[in-house]
Amino acid sequence: MKLINKKNKNYTQVFHLFTEEEWAKTSKNFNKNIPVFFTGKKHEVFVNAHEEGITYFIGLGKSTLENFEFQQVGVKFSQNQKEKLQAIPTLMLADFLNEKQFEEFVKGLFMGTYNYPFEKNHPFWNTKFELHFENISQKRLDHISQKTEALSNGQIACQEWLNKPANLKKPDIFSAYLKNIAKKYDLKYTSFNRKKCEELGLGAYLAVNQGSAYDAAFTILEYKTTVKNAKTFGLVGKCVLFDTGGVSLKNSANLHYMKSDMGGATAVLGTLIYAAEMKLPVNITVILPITDNAISEKALLPSDVITAYNGKTIEVLDTDAEGRLILADSLSYLAKNYKTDFLIDLATLTGSSVRMFGDTCAALFSNDEELKNTLIKTGDHTNQRLWNLPLWDVWKDEIQSDVADLKNMSLKPLGDCIIAAKFLEHFIENHPKWAHLDIAGVAFGSVGYAKEKAATGFGVQLLVDLIENYH
């Protein structure tokens, strides 16, 4: 990708951006080839073919639009116009844009190149494509180019792995990919098989994995900076590659969507790729408890009592509440064995959060006011929004068991996403800065590049922005 501070005399491809207000001020300067129905409204595009080439008039909407809206316009333009666009030096005209607005639009252009299965065949990935923009120094354009490519690589990896069919992302396949990622970015890679997990006492994770035909792969990835006294982020991503529900079998109507139950893991993976490519001055320790939730003669049964890594016993009432079991061991293992300034887990965890918020936002739980508020603000300006829900102790009684320390769900028709968060709180080992993000409604849904539900990439930009600005 090339962003160049230059303006030649002649361009055969031009992107001309307008807000409604800018168009109202300047429309009289254009000839009658521009029809009166172009007004500069958001996502409006008029393609003007003329003797010198093609000019794309691109509407941004009101001048009060948020920074993330520039990215939205870039995404849709990139998706909708890909068959017409050429891989050639292109002039971008938008004198009113500031650096951040320009950056977000460029990010959108490249985010909009994604389509499953991903190949870099969009004109924007062609080495002959150059975007020329005069208003920003070459040094800053180079930095924006680097950030855009790193973010694209991270988010596209997130979307690609979430979209893969179940037979193309078995535990051994995904583990092989992670090994290659670790080698490419010089990450420390550790993975525990079933035998090692038994030795370590990762009983909650193993309880889910025991029904699988594939070996356990409790995986740890570590990114380390050379900067002294850098903050350390501990990230856990739920990584159920396919979720049948286990013996508590899910309804078959939408079962094919359960390839998306690794949305927390893919968000964390995308973030890790970005951090490594940008060489961020932070340390990141990631745990991905890789498994499927399968049915077999060895599968976990309702009423089983299991022992988690931290020694707490859990009565399993529903094997489809498996995500909180593998997160429990992941959180306690990370908290007990690594020193982290922040502990954050992401998971496509509950239907309760979907029923509560749909695809508008993720559910947020945190035991730290500053971290909570920062995450909410970060969600607002990345448009990966979060809504805070309580961790009141009044919910504790809902997971008390007669035969174990805890049960993995309540049988009452209550807010299960809150109960799941209260359950996870038992496994953070009193970490003072913990946040749990239930992203079940937002990781997989309606997208511009697919007819059916597909990966949104939710979580990558949220975590990237948090880590870049909160270290």
GROMACS .gro file of N, CA, C and O in nm, residues 130-220:
model
  364
  130GLU      N    1  -0.177   0.358  -0.588
  130GLU     CA    2  -0.121   0.461  -0.500
  130GLU      C    3  -0.231   0.561  -0.471
  130GLU      O    4  -0.307   0.597  -0.561
  131LEU      N    5  -0.237   0.606  -0.347
  131LEU     CA    6  -0.332   0.710  -0.311
  131LEU      C    7  -0.254   0.838  -0.282
  131LEU      O    8  -0.172   0.841  -0.190
  132HIS      N    9  -0.278   0.941  -0.360
  132HIS     CA   10  -0.204   1.067  -0.348
  132HIS      C   11  -0.291   1.170  -0.275
  132HIS      O   12  -0.406   1.193  -0.313
  133PHE      N   13  -0.234   1.228  -0.172
  133PHE     CA   14  -0.308   1.324  -0.089
  133PHE      C   15  -0.209   1.429  -0.040
  133PHE      O   16  -0.109   1.396   0.024
  134GLU      N   17  -0.237   1.554  -0.069
  134GLU     CA   18  -0.140   1.661  -0.045
  134GLU      C   19  -0.133   1.712   0.098
  134GLU      O   20  -0.031   1.765   0.140
  135ASN      N   21  -0.239   1.699   0.174
  135ASN     CA   22  -0.251   1.775   0.299
  135ASN      C   23  -0.177   1.719   0.419
  135ASN      O   24  -0.182   1.776   0.527
  136ILE      N   25  -0.113   1.603   0.404
  136ILE     CA   26  -0.044   1.539   0.515
  136ILE      C   27   0.099   1.508   0.472
  136ILE      O   28   0.123   1.465   0.359
  137SER      N   29   0.195   1.527   0.563
  137SER     CA   30   0.335   1.505   0.530
  137SER      C   31   0.360   1.359   0.494
  137SER      O   32   0.287   1.270   0.538
  138GLN      N   33   0.467   1.336   0.417
  138GLN     CA   34   0.499   1.199   0.376
  138GLN      C   35   0.530   1.111   0.496
  138GLN      O   36   0.494   0.993   0.498
  139LYS      N   37   0.594   1.167   0.596
  139LYS     CA   38   0.626   1.090   0.716
  139LYS      C   39   0.499   1.039   0.784
  139LYS      O   40   0.490   0.923   0.824
  140ARG      N   41   0.399   1.126   0.796
  140ARG     CA   42   0.273   1.086   0.858
  140ARG      C   43   0.197   0.988   0.769
  140ARG      O   44   0.134   0.894   0.818
  141LEU      N   45   0.204   1.009   0.637
  141LEU     CA   46   0.137   0.916   0.546
  141LEU      C   47   0.199   0.776   0.555
  141LEU      O   48   0.127   0.676   0.551
  142ASP      N   49   0.330   0.771   0.571
  142ASP     CA   50   0.396   0.640   0.587
  142ASP      C   51   0.349   0.570   0.714
  142ASP      O   52   0.328   0.448   0.716
  143HIS      N   53   0.332   0.648   0.820
  143HIS     CA   54   0.284   0.591   0.948
  143HIS      C   55   0.141   0.542   0.934
  143HIS      O   56   0.107   0.432   0.982
  144ILE      N   57   0.057   0.620   0.868
  144ILE     CA   58  -0.083   0.579   0.847
  144ILE      C   59  -0.088   0.452   0.762
  144ILE      O   60  -0.168   0.361   0.789
  145SER      N   61  -0.002   0.445   0.661
  145SER     CA   62   0.004   0.327   0.575
  145SER      C   63   0.042   0.203   0.656
  145SER      O   64  -0.019   0.096   0.642
  146GLN      N   65   0.141   0.218   0.743
  146GLN     CA   66   0.184   0.106   0.827
  146GLN      C   67   0.073   0.061   0.920
  146GLN      O   68   0.047  -0.060   0.936
  147LYS      N   69   0.006   0.157   0.986
  147LYS     CA   70  -0.104   0.123   1.077
  147LYS      C   71  -0.218   0.055   1.004
  147LYS      O   72  -0.277  -0.043   1.053
  148THR      N   73  -0.251   0.107   0.886
  148THR     CA   74  -0.362   0.051   0.810
  148THR      C   75  -0.334  -0.092   0.769
  148THR      O   76  -0.421  -0.179   0.780
  149GLU      N   77  -0.213  -0.117   0.722
  149GLU     CA   78  -0.179  -0.252   0.680
  149GLU      C   79  -0.177  -0.348   0.799
  149GLU      O   80  -0.225  -0.461   0.790
  150ALA      N   81  -0.122  -0.303   0.912
  150ALA     CA   82  -0.119  -0.388   1.032
  150ALA      C   83  -0.260  -0.419   1.080
  150ALA      O   84  -0.292  -0.533   1.116
  151LEU      N   85  -0.347  -0.317   1.082
  151LEU     CA   86  -0.484  -0.338   1.126
  151LEU      C   87  -0.559  -0.428   1.029
  151LEU      O   88  -0.635  -0.517   1.071
  152SER      N   89  -0.538  -0.407   0.900
  152SER     CA   90  -0.602  -0.493   0.799
  152SER      C   91  -0.559  -0.637   0.818
  152SER      O   92  -0.642  -0.729   0.816
  153ASN      N   93  -0.430  -0.660   0.838
  153ASN     CA   94  -0.381  -0.797   0.856
  153ASN      C   95  -0.440  -0.861   0.981
  153ASN      O   96  -0.476  -0.980   0.980
  154GLY      N   97  -0.453  -0.783   1.089
  154GLY     CA   98  -0.510  -0.836   1.211
  154GLY      C   99  -0.659  -0.865   1.199
  154GLY      O  100  -0.705  -0.974   1.234
  155GLN      N  101  -0.732  -0.768   1.147
  155GLN     CA  102  -0.878  -0.787   1.139
  155GLN      C  103  -0.916  -0.891   1.034
  155GLN      O  104  -1.010  -0.968   1.054
  156ILE      N  105  -0.843  -0.895   0.924
  156ILE     CA  106  -0.873  -0.994   0.821
  156ILE      C  107  -0.845  -1.136   0.873
  156ILE      O  108  -0.920  -1.229   0.845
  157ALA      N  109  -0.738  -1.152   0.950
  157ALA     CA  110  -0.711  -1.283   1.012
  157ALA      C  111  -0.825  -1.321   1.105
  157ALA      O  112  -0.869  -1.437   1.108
  158CYS      N  113  -0.874  -1.224   1.180
  158CYS     CA  114  -0.988  -1.246   1.270
  158CYS      C  115  -1.110  -1.293   1.191
  158CYS      O  116  -1.173  -1.395   1.225
  159GLN      N  117  -1.143  -1.221   1.087
  159GLN     CA  118  -1.262  -1.255   1.008
  159GLN      C  119  -1.245  -1.388   0.935
  159GLN      O  120  -1.338  -1.469   0.927
  160GLU      N  121  -1.125  -1.410   0.881
  160GLU     CA  122  -1.102  -1.530   0.802
  160GLU      C  123  -1.119  -1.657   0.886
  160GLU      O  124  -1.185  -1.752   0.844
  161TRP      N  125  -1.063  -1.657   1.007
  161TRP     CA  126  -1.073  -1.777   1.090
  161TRP      C  127  -1.213  -1.797   1.145
  161TRP      O  128  -1.259  -1.911   1.162
  162LEU      N  129  -1.284  -1.690   1.168
  162LEU     CA  130  -1.421  -1.705   1.217
  162LEU      C  131  -1.513  -1.756   1.106
  162LEU      O  132  -1.608  -1.830   1.132
  163ASN      N  133  -1.485  -1.718   0.983
  163ASN     CA  134  -1.570  -1.756   0.871
  163ASN      C  135  -1.543  -1.897   0.820
  163ASN      O  136  -1.628  -1.954   0.750
  164LYS      N  137  -1.427  -1.952   0.849
  164LYS     CA  138  -1.393  -2.084   0.795
  164LYS      C  139  -1.496  -2.189   0.837
  164LYS      O  140  -1.540  -2.191   0.951
  165PRO      N  141  -1.533  -2.279   0.746
  165PRO     CA  142  -1.619  -2.391   0.784
  165PRO      C  143  -1.553  -2.477   0.890
  165PRO      O  144  -1.430  -2.479   0.903
  166ALA      N  145  -1.635  -2.549   0.964
  166ALA     CA  146  -1.583  -2.627   1.076
  166ALA      C  147  -1.475  -2.726   1.035
  166ALA      O  148  -1.378  -2.748   1.107
  167ASN      N  149  -1.489  -2.787   0.916
  167ASN     CA  150  -1.392  -2.889   0.875
  167ASN      C  151  -1.257  -2.829   0.834
  167ASN      O  152  -1.159  -2.902   0.818
  168LEU      N  153  -1.251  -2.696   0.819
  168LEU     CA  154  -1.125  -2.630   0.781
  168LEU      C  155  -1.056  -2.563   0.899
  168LEU      O  156  -0.955  -2.495   0.881
  169LYS      N  157  -1.112  -2.580   1.019
  169LYS     CA  158  -1.045  -2.522   1.136
  169LYS      C  159  -1.051  -2.617   1.256
  169LYS      O  160  -1.088  -2.579   1.366
  170LYS      N  161  -1.012  -2.739   1.230
  170LYS     CA  162  -0.997  -2.835   1.338
  170LYS      C  163  -0.884  -2.790   1.431
  170LYS      O  164  -0.798  -2.710   1.392
  171PRO      N  165  -0.880  -2.840   1.554
  171PRO     CA  166  -0.777  -2.795   1.649
  171PRO      C  167  -0.635  -2.806   1.597
  171PRO      O  168  -0.553  -2.715   1.618
  172ASP      N  169  -0.602  -2.913   1.526
  172ASP     CA  170  -0.465  -2.928   1.476
  172ASP      C  171  -0.434  -2.827   1.367
  172ASP      O  172  -0.322  -2.776   1.356
  173ILE      N  173  -0.535  -2.793   1.285
  173ILE     CA  174  -0.516  -2.695   1.177
  173ILE      C  175  -0.493  -2.556   1.237
  173ILE      O  176  -0.401  -2.484   1.197
  174PHE      N  177  -0.576  -2.519   1.334
  174PHE     CA  178  -0.563  -2.387   1.395
  174PHE      C  179  -0.432  -2.376   1.473
  174PHE      O  180  -0.364  -2.274   1.470
  175SER      N  181  -0.395  -2.483   1.541
  175SER     CA  182  -0.270  -2.483   1.617
  175SER      C  183  -0.149  -2.467   1.525
  175SER      O  184  -0.054  -2.394   1.557
  176ALA      N  185  -0.153  -2.532   1.410
  176ALA     CA  186  -0.043  -2.518   1.314
  176ALA      C  187  -0.031  -2.373   1.267
  176ALA      O  188   0.080  -2.320   1.251
  177TYR      N  189  -0.145  -2.310   1.244
  177TYR     CA  190  -0.145  -2.168   1.204
  177TYR      C  191  -0.083  -2.081   1.314
  177TYR      O  192  -0.001  -1.993   1.286
  178LEU      N  193  -0.122  -2.106   1.437
  178LEU     CA  194  -0.069  -2.026   1.548
  178LEU      C  195   0.083  -2.045   1.564
  178LEU      O  196   0.154  -1.949   1.596
  179LYS      N  197   0.131  -2.165   1.540
  179LYS     CA  198   0.275  -2.188   1.545
  179LYS      C  199   0.347  -2.104   1.440
  179LYS      O  200   0.452  -2.046   1.466
  180ASN      N  201   0.288  -2.098   1.322
  180ASN     CA  202   0.348  -2.018   1.214
  180ASN      C  203   0.344  -1.869   1.248
  180ASN      O  204   0.440  -1.795   1.219
  181ILE      N  205   0.233  -1.824   1.307
  181ILE     CA  206   0.222  -1.684   1.349
  181ILE      C  207   0.329  -1.652   1.454
  181ILE      O  208   0.394  -1.546   1.450
  182ALA      N  209   0.346  -1.743   1.547
  182ALA     CA  210   0.446  -1.722   1.653
  182ALA      C  211   0.586  -1.711   1.593
  182ALA      O  212   0.667  -1.626   1.634
  183LYS      N  213   0.614  -1.795   1.496
  183LYS     CA  214   0.745  -1.791   1.431
  183LYS      C  215   0.762  -1.662   1.352
  183LYS      O  216   0.868  -1.597   1.359
  184LYS      N  217   0.660  -1.622   1.280
  184LYS     CA  218   0.666  -1.502   1.197
  184LYS      C  219   0.690  -1.377   1.280
  184LYS      O  220   0.769  -1.289   1.242
  185TYR      N  221   0.622  -1.367   1.395
  185TYR     CA  222   0.628  -1.244   1.475
  185TYR      C  223   0.715  -1.257   1.600
  185TYR      O  224   0.712  -1.170   1.686
  186ASP      N  225   0.790  -1.366   1.608
  186ASP     CA  226   0.880  -1.387   1.721
  186ASP      C  227   0.805  -1.385   1.855
  186ASP      O  228   0.845  -1.319   1.950
  187LEU      N  229   0.695  -1.460   1.860
  187LEU     CA  230   0.617  -1.474   1.982
  187LEU      C  231   0.658  -1.604   2.052
  187LEU      O  232   0.696  -1.701   1.987
  188LYS      N  233   0.647  -1.604   2.182
  188LYS     CA  234   0.669  -1.728   2.256
  188LYS      C  235   0.541  -1.811   2.249
  188LYS      O  236   0.433  -1.764   2.284
  189TYR      N  237   0.555  -1.935   2.204
  189TYR     CA  238   0.439  -2.024   2.185
  189TYR      C  239   0.449  -2.142   2.280
  189TYR      O  240   0.551  -2.210   2.287
  190THR      N  241   0.341  -2.166   2.354
  190THR     CA  242   0.333  -2.280   2.444
  190THR      C  243   0.196  -2.344   2.427
  190THR      O  244   0.095  -2.273   2.419
  191SER      N  245   0.193  -2.476   2.420
  191SER     CA  246   0.063  -2.543   2.408
  191SER      C  247   0.065  -2.671   2.491
  191SER      O  248   0.160  -2.750   2.484
  192PHE      N  249  -0.039  -2.690   2.572
  192PHE     CA  250  -0.050  -2.806   2.658
  192PHE      C  251  -0.148  -2.907   2.598
  192PHE      O  252  -0.264  -2.873   2.571
  193ASN      N  253  -0.101  -3.030   2.579
  193ASN     CA  254  -0.192  -3.135   2.533
  193ASN      C  255  -0.272  -3.190   2.651
  193ASN      O  256  -0.259  -3.144   2.764
  194ARG      N  257  -0.351  -3.290   2.624
  194ARG     CA  258  -0.441  -3.343   2.727
  194ARG      C  259  -0.365  -3.395   2.848
  194ARG      O  260  -0.402  -3.369   2.963
  195LYS      N  261  -0.256  -3.469   2.821
  195LYS     CA  262  -0.177  -3.524   2.931
  195LYS      C  263  -0.119  -3.414   3.019
  195LYS      O  264  -0.124  -3.421   3.142
  196LYS      N  265  -0.065  -3.310   2.956
  196LYS     CA  266  -0.007  -3.199   3.032
  196LYS      C  267  -0.114  -3.123   3.109
  196LYS      O  268  -0.092  -3.081   3.224
  197CYS      N  269  -0.231  -3.105   3.048
  197CYS     CA  270  -0.341  -3.037   3.116
  197CYS      C  271  -0.384  -3.113   3.241
  197CYS      O  272  -0.417  -3.053   3.344
  198GLU      N  273  -0.383  -3.246   3.231
  198GLU     CA  274  -0.417  -3.328   3.347
  198GLU      C  275  -0.314  -3.309   3.458
  198GLU      O  276  -0.350  -3.296   3.576
  199GLU      N  277  -0.187  -3.303   3.422
  199GLU     CA  278  -0.081  -3.282   3.520
  199GLU      C  279  -0.095  -3.146   3.589
  199GLU      O  280  -0.072  -3.133   3.710
  200LEU      N  281  -0.134  -3.046   3.511
  200LEU     CA  282  -0.147  -2.910   3.564
  200LEU      C  283  -0.276  -2.889   3.643
  200LEU      O  284  -0.288  -2.795   3.721
  201GLY      N  285  -0.374  -2.975   3.621
  201GLY     CA  286  -0.501  -2.962   3.690
  201GLY      C  287  -0.600  -2.868   3.622
  201GLY      O  288  -0.685  -2.808   3.689
  202LEU      N  289  -0.593  -2.858   3.490
  202LEU     CA  290  -0.686  -2.774   3.414
  202LEU      C  291  -0.816  -2.852   3.391
  202LEU      O  292  -0.855  -2.881   3.278
  203GLY      N  293  -0.883  -2.881   3.500
  203GLY     CA  294  -0.998  -2.973   3.497
  203GLY      C  295  -1.121  -2.919   3.429
  203GLY      O  296  -1.196  -2.995   3.367
  204ALA      N  297  -1.146  -2.789   3.439
  204ALA     CA  298  -1.266  -2.732   3.376
  204ALA      C  299  -1.250  -2.731   3.224
  204ALA      O  300  -1.343  -2.764   3.150
  205TYR      N  301  -1.131  -2.694   3.178
  205TYR     CA  302  -1.103  -2.698   3.034
  205TYR      C  303  -1.111  -2.840   2.981
  205TYR      O  304  -1.172  -2.868   2.877
  206LEU      N  305  -1.049  -2.934   3.053
  206LEU     CA  306  -1.047  -3.073   3.010
  206LEU      C  307  -1.187  -3.135   3.008
  206LEU      O  308  -1.215  -3.222   2.925
  207ALA      N  309  -1.274  -3.088   3.096
  207ALA     CA  310  -1.410  -3.143   3.100
  207ALA      C  311  -1.482  -3.117   2.968
  207ALA      O  312  -1.558  -3.201   2.919
  208VAL      N  313  -1.459  -3.000   2.910
  208VAL     CA  314  -1.518  -2.969   2.779
  208VAL      C  315  -1.448  -3.047   2.669
  208VAL      O  316  -1.510  -3.101   2.579
  209ASN      N  317  -1.316  -3.055   2.680
  209ASN     CA  318  -1.236  -3.119   2.574
  209ASN      C  319  -1.249  -3.271   2.573
  209ASN      O  320  -1.221  -3.334   2.470
  210GLN      N  321  -1.294  -3.332   2.683
  210GLN     CA  322  -1.290  -3.479   2.693
  210GLN      C  323  -1.379  -3.549   2.591
  210GLN      O  324  -1.356  -3.665   2.557
  211GLY      N  325  -1.479  -3.480   2.538
  211GLY     CA  326  -1.566  -3.541   2.438
  211GLY      C  327  -1.512  -3.528   2.297
  211GLY      O  328  -1.571  -3.581   2.202
  212SER      N  329  -1.401  -3.458   2.281
  212SER     CA  330  -1.348  -3.430   2.148
  212SER      C  331  -1.265  -3.546   2.094
  212SER      O  332  -1.198  -3.617   2.169
  213ALA      N  333  -1.267  -3.562   1.964
  213ALA     CA  334  -1.180  -3.658   1.897
  213ALA      C  335  -1.039  -3.604   1.882
  213ALA      O  336  -0.948  -3.676   1.842
  214TYR      N  337  -1.021  -3.476   1.915
  214TYR     CA  338  -0.891  -3.409   1.899
  214TYR      C  339  -0.828  -3.382   2.034
  214TYR      O  340  -0.897  -3.355   2.132
  215ASP      N  341  -0.697  -3.385   2.036
  215ASP     CA  342  -0.623  -3.362   2.159
  215ASP      C  343  -0.644  -3.219   2.207
  215ASP      O  344  -0.678  -3.129   2.129
  216ALA      N  345  -0.624  -3.198   2.335
  216ALA     CA  346  -0.633  -3.064   2.392
  216ALA      C  347  -0.521  -2.976   2.336
  216ALA      O  348  -0.416  -3.024   2.294
  217ALA      N  349  -0.547  -2.846   2.335
  217ALA     CA  350  -0.446  -2.749   2.290
  217ALA      C  351  -0.470  -2.619   2.368
  217ALA      O  352  -0.523  -2.522   2.315
  218PHE      N  353  -0.433  -2.623   2.492
  218PHE     CA  354  -0.444  -2.505   2.579
  218PHE      C  355  -0.322  -2.418   2.547
  218PHE      O  356  -0.210  -2.450   2.587
  219THR      N  357  -0.345  -2.309   2.473
  219THR     CA  358  -0.235  -2.240   2.405
  219THR      C  359  -0.206  -2.102   2.466
  219THR      O  360  -0.299  -2.026   2.494
  220ILE      N  361  -0.076  -2.075   2.482
  220ILE     CA  362  -0.032  -1.946   2.536
  220ILE      C  363   0.061  -1.880   2.434
  220ILE      O  364   0.156  -1.943   2.385
   0.00000   0.00000   0.00000
